[in-house]
GROMACS .gro file of C-alpha atoms in nm:
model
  223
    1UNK     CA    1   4.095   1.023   3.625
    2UNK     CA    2   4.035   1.046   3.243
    3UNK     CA    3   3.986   0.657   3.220
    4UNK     CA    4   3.773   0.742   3.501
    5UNK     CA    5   3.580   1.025   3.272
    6UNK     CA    6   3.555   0.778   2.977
    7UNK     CA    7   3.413   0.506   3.103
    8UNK     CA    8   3.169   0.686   3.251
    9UNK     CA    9   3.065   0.874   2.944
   10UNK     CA   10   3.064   0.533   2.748
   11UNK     CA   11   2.842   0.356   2.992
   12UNK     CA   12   2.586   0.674   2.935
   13UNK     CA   13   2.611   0.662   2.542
   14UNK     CA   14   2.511   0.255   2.596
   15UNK     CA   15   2.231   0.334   2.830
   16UNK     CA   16   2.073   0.611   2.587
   17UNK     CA   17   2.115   0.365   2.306
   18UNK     CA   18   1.930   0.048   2.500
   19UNK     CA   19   1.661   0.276   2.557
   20UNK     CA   20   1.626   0.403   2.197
   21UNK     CA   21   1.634   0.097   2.078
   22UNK     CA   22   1.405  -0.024   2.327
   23UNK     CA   23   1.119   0.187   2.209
   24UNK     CA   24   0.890   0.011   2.045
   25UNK     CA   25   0.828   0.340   1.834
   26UNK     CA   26   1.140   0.217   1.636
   27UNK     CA   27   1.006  -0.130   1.586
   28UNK     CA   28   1.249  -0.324   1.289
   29UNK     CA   29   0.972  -0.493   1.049
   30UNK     CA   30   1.070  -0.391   0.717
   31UNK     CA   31   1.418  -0.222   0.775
   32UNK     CA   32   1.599  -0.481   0.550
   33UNK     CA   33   1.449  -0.385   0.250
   34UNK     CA   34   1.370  -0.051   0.109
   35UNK     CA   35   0.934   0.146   0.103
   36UNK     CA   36   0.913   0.258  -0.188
   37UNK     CA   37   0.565   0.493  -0.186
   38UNK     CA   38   0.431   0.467  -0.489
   39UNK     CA   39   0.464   0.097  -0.551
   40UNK     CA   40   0.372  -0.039  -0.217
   41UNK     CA   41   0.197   0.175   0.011
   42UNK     CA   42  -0.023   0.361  -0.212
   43UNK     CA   43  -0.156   0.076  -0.371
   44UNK     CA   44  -0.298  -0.034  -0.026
   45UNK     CA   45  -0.477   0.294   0.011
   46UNK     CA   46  -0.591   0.299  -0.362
   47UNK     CA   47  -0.740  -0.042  -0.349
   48UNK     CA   48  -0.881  -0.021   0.010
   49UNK     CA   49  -0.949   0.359   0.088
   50UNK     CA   50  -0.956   0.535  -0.173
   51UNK     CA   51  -1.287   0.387  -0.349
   52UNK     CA   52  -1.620   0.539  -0.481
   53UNK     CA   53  -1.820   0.707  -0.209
   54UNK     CA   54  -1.549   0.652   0.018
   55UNK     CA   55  -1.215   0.866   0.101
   56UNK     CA   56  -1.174   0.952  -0.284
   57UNK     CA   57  -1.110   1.289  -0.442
   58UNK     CA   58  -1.494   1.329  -0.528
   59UNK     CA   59  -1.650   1.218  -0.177
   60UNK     CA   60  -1.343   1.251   0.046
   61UNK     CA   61  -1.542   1.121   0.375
   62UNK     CA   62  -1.467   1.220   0.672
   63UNK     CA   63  -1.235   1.477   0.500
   64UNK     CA   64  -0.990   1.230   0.371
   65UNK     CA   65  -0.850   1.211   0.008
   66UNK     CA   66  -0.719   0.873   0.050
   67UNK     CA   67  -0.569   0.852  -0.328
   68UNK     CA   68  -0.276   1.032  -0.378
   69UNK     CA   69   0.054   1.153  -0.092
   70UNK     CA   70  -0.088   1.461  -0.006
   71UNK     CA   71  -0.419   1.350   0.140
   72UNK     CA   72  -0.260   1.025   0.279
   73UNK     CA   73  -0.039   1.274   0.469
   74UNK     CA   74  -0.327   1.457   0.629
   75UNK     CA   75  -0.378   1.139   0.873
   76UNK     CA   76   0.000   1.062   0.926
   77UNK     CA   77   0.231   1.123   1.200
   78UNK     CA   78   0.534   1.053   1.072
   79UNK     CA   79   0.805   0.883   1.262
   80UNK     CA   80   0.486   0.845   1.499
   81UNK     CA   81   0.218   0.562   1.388
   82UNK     CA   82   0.060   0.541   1.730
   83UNK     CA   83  -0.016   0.939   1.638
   84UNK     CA   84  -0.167   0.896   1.335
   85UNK     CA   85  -0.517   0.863   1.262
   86UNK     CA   86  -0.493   0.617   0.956
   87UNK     CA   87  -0.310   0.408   1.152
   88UNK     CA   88  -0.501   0.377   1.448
   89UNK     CA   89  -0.792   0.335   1.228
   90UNK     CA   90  -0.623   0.027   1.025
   91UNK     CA   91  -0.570  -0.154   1.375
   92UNK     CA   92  -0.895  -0.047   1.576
   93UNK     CA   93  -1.078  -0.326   1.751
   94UNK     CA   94  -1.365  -0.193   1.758
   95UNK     CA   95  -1.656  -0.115   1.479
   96UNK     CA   96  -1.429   0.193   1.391
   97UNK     CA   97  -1.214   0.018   1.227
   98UNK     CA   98  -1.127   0.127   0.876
   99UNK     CA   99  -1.179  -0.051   0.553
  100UNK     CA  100  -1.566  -0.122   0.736
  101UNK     CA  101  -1.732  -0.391   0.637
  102UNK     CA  102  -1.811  -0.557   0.405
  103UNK     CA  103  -1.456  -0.469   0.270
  104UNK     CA  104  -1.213  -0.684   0.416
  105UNK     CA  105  -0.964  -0.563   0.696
  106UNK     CA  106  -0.606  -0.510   0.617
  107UNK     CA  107  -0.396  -0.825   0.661
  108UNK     CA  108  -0.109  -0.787   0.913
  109UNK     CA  109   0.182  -0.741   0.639
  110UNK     CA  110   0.001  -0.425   0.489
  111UNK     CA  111  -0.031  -0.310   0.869
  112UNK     CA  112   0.318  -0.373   0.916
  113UNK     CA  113   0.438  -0.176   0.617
  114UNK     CA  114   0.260   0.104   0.663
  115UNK     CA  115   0.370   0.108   1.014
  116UNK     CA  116   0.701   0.099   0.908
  117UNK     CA  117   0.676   0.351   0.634
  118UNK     CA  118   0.545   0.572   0.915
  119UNK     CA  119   0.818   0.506   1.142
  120UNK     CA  120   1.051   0.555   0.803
  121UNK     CA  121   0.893   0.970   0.834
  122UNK     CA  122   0.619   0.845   0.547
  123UNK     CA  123   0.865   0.927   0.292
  124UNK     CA  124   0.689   0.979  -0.062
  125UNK     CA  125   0.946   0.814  -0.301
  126UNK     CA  126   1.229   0.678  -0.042
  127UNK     CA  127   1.407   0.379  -0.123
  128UNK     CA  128   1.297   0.323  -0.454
  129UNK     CA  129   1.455   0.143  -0.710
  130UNK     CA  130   1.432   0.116  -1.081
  131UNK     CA  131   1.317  -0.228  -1.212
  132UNK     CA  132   1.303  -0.385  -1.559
  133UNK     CA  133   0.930  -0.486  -1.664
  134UNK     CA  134   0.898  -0.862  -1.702
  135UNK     CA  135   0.934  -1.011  -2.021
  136UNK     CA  136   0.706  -1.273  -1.963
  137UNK     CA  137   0.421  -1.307  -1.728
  138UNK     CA  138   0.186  -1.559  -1.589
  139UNK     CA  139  -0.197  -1.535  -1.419
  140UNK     CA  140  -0.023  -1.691  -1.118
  141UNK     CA  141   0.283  -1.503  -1.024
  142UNK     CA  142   0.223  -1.184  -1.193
  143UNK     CA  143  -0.138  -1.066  -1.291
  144UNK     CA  144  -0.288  -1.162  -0.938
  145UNK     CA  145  -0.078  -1.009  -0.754
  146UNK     CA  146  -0.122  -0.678  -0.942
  147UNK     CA  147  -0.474  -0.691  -0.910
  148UNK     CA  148  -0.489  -0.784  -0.540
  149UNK     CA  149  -0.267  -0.501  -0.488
  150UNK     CA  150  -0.444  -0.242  -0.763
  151UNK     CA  151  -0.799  -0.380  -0.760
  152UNK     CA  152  -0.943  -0.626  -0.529
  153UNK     CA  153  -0.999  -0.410  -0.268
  154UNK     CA  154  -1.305  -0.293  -0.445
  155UNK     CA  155  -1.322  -0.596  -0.689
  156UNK     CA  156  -1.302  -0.923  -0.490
  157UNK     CA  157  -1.594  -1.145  -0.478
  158UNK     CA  158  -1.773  -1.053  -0.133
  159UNK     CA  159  -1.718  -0.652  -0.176
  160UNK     CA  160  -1.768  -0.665  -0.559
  161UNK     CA  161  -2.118  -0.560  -0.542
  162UNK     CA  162  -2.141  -0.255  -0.254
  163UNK     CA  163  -1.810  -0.140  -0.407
  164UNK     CA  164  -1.724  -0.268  -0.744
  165UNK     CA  165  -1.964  -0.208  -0.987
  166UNK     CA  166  -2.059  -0.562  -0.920
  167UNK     CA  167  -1.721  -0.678  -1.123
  168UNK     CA  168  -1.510  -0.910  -0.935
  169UNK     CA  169  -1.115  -0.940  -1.050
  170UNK     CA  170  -1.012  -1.234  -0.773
  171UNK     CA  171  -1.051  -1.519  -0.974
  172UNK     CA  172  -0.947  -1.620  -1.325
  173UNK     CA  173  -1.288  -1.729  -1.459
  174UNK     CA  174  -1.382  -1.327  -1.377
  175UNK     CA  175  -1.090  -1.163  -1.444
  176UNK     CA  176  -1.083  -1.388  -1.829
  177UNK     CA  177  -1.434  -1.231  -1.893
  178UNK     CA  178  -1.320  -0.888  -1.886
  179UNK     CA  179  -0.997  -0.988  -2.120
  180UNK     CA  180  -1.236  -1.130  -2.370
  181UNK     CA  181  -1.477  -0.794  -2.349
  182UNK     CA  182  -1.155  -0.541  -2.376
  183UNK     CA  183  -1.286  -0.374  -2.080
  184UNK     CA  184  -0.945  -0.441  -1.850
  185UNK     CA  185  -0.725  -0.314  -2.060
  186UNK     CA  186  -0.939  -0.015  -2.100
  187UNK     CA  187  -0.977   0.068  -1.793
  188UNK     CA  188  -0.637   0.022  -1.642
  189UNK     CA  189  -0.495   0.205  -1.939
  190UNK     CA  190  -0.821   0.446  -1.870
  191UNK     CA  191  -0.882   0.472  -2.226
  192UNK     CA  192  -1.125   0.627  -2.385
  193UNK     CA  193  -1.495   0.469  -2.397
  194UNK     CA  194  -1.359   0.288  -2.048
  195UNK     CA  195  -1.447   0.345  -1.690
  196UNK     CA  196  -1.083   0.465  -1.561
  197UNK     CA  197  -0.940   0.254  -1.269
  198UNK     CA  198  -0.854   0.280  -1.016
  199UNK     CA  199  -1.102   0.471  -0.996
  200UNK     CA  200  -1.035   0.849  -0.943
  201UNK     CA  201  -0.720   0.789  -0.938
  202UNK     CA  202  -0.401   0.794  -1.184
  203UNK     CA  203  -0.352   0.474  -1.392
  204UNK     CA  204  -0.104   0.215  -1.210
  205UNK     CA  205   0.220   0.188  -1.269
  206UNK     CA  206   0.372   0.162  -1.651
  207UNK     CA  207   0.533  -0.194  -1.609
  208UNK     CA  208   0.202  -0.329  -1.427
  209UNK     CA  209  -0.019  -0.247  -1.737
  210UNK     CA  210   0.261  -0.408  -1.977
  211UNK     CA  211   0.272  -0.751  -1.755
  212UNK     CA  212  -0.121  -0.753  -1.779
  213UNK     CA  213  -0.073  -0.728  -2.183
  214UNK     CA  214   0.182  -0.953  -2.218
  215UNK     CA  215  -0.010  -1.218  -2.032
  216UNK     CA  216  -0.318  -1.134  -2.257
  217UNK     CA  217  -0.108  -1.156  -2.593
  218UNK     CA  218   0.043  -1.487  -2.425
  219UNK     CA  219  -0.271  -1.650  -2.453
  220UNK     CA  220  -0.420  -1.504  -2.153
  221UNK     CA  221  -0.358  -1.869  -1.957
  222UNK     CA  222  -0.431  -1.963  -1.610
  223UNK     CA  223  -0.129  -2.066  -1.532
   0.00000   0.00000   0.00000
C-alpha cells in the first residue's frame, strides 16, 4: 500500500513539473548565462527609450522615465513579460509599437533579453560579474559595439537627425570626426564645456570610457 502511496505521489510531482515547465511564461533564452542590469539591459533603454523629448527624466512621455531602474520598473511585470507594458510595446505589430519610427525597432536578441530579464523578476544588479577593462582595444571589436549599445540608438545614420543632434556615431568616418574635435570624449566623460551623453542620463560604464581612450591614444585606427 505505501509503494502504492508513492508512486502515486511521484507521478503527481512529474505532472506539476511538465506543466511548469511547459509554460511558455518560463521560456529558457538566456538562462545559461547570467543579466546583469546595468550592463545589458539598461543600455537598450538608454540608447532607444530614454532619448530627448522622449521617455527621459525631463519629458518622461507618456509618464515613463525610461533612463534609470526605477522608471524602467514602472512598466514591468516581473516574472510576467506578457503583463508588462514595455514589453508589449517592444513586440507590438501594430503602429504602437515602441522605439516609433524613424528609430529603428529592437532586434530580436534585445527582445529576448529583456524578456528574459523579466521572466528573471527584472532583477536590478543580478548575476553580475566583475570584469577587467581591456588593455587594448580596436574600432572593430570594441568601440562599435559600445556605441551601438550606448549611442546609436539616437546616433545612427537614419535617426541621427530627428534624434541626434544630427551627429551620427555608426560609422568610422563619423565617429573619427568627433575624436579629432574632442567632443566624444567629452561627452561620454560629460565633461565640462561638453553636451553630457547619454543624454540625461549617468555617464556609461567606467571600463567603456577607458576602451574608447585607449583606442584613441592607439592611434584611433579602423581596424
Amino acid at each position: 500500500m505505501k509503494k502504492t502511496y508513492l508512486g502515486i505521489f511521484s507521478l503527481l510531482i512529474l505532472s506539476i513539473c511538465f506543466q511548469y515547465c511547459a509554460n511558455d511564461k518560463y521560456p529558457v533564452t538566456y538562462s545559461e548565462v547570467g543579466i546583469c542590469f546595468e550592463s545589458e539591459i539598461l543600455p537598450i533603454f538608454v540608447s532607444n527609450c530614454a532619448i530627448s523629448g522622449c521617455h527621459d527624466p525631463i519629458n518622461k512621455t507618456k509618464g515613463y522615465d525610461l533612463s534609470n531602474y526605477d522608471g524602467i520598473l514602472e512598466g514591468i511585470d516581473p516574472f510576467n513579460p506578457h503583463n508588462s507594458i514595455i514589453y508589449e510595446t517592444i513586440t507590438s505589430t501594430n503602429d504602437q509599437i515602441m522605439p516609433p519610427a524613424p528609430s529603428n525597432p529592437l532586434n530580436i536578441e534585445e527582445i529576448n533579453l529583456i524578456k528574459d530579464w523579466i521572466n528573471k523578476g527584472a532583477p536590478e544588479t543580478a548575476d553580475c560579474f566583475d570584469v577587467n577593462c581591456p588593455t587594448s582595444s580596436t574600432f572593430a571589436a570594441v568601440v562599435t559595439p559600445i556605441l551601438d549599445n550606448w549611442c546609436n540608438g539616437c546616433h545612427a545614420t537614419n535617426v541621427a537627425a530627428s534624434a541626434g543632434g544630427g551627429i551620427a556615431l555608426d560609422t568610422y568616418s563619423d565617429v573619427k570626426l568627433k575624436v579629432d574635435d574632442g567632443s566624444l570624449i567629452g561627452a561620454i566623460k560629460q565633461e565640462q564645456g561638453f553636451v553630457a551623453m547619454p543624454l540625461n542620463s549617468p555617464p556609461i560604464p567606467t571600463c567603456d570610457i577607458q576602451s574608447i581612450e585607449l583606442w584613441i591614444s592607439e592611434g584611433a585606427l579602423d581596424n
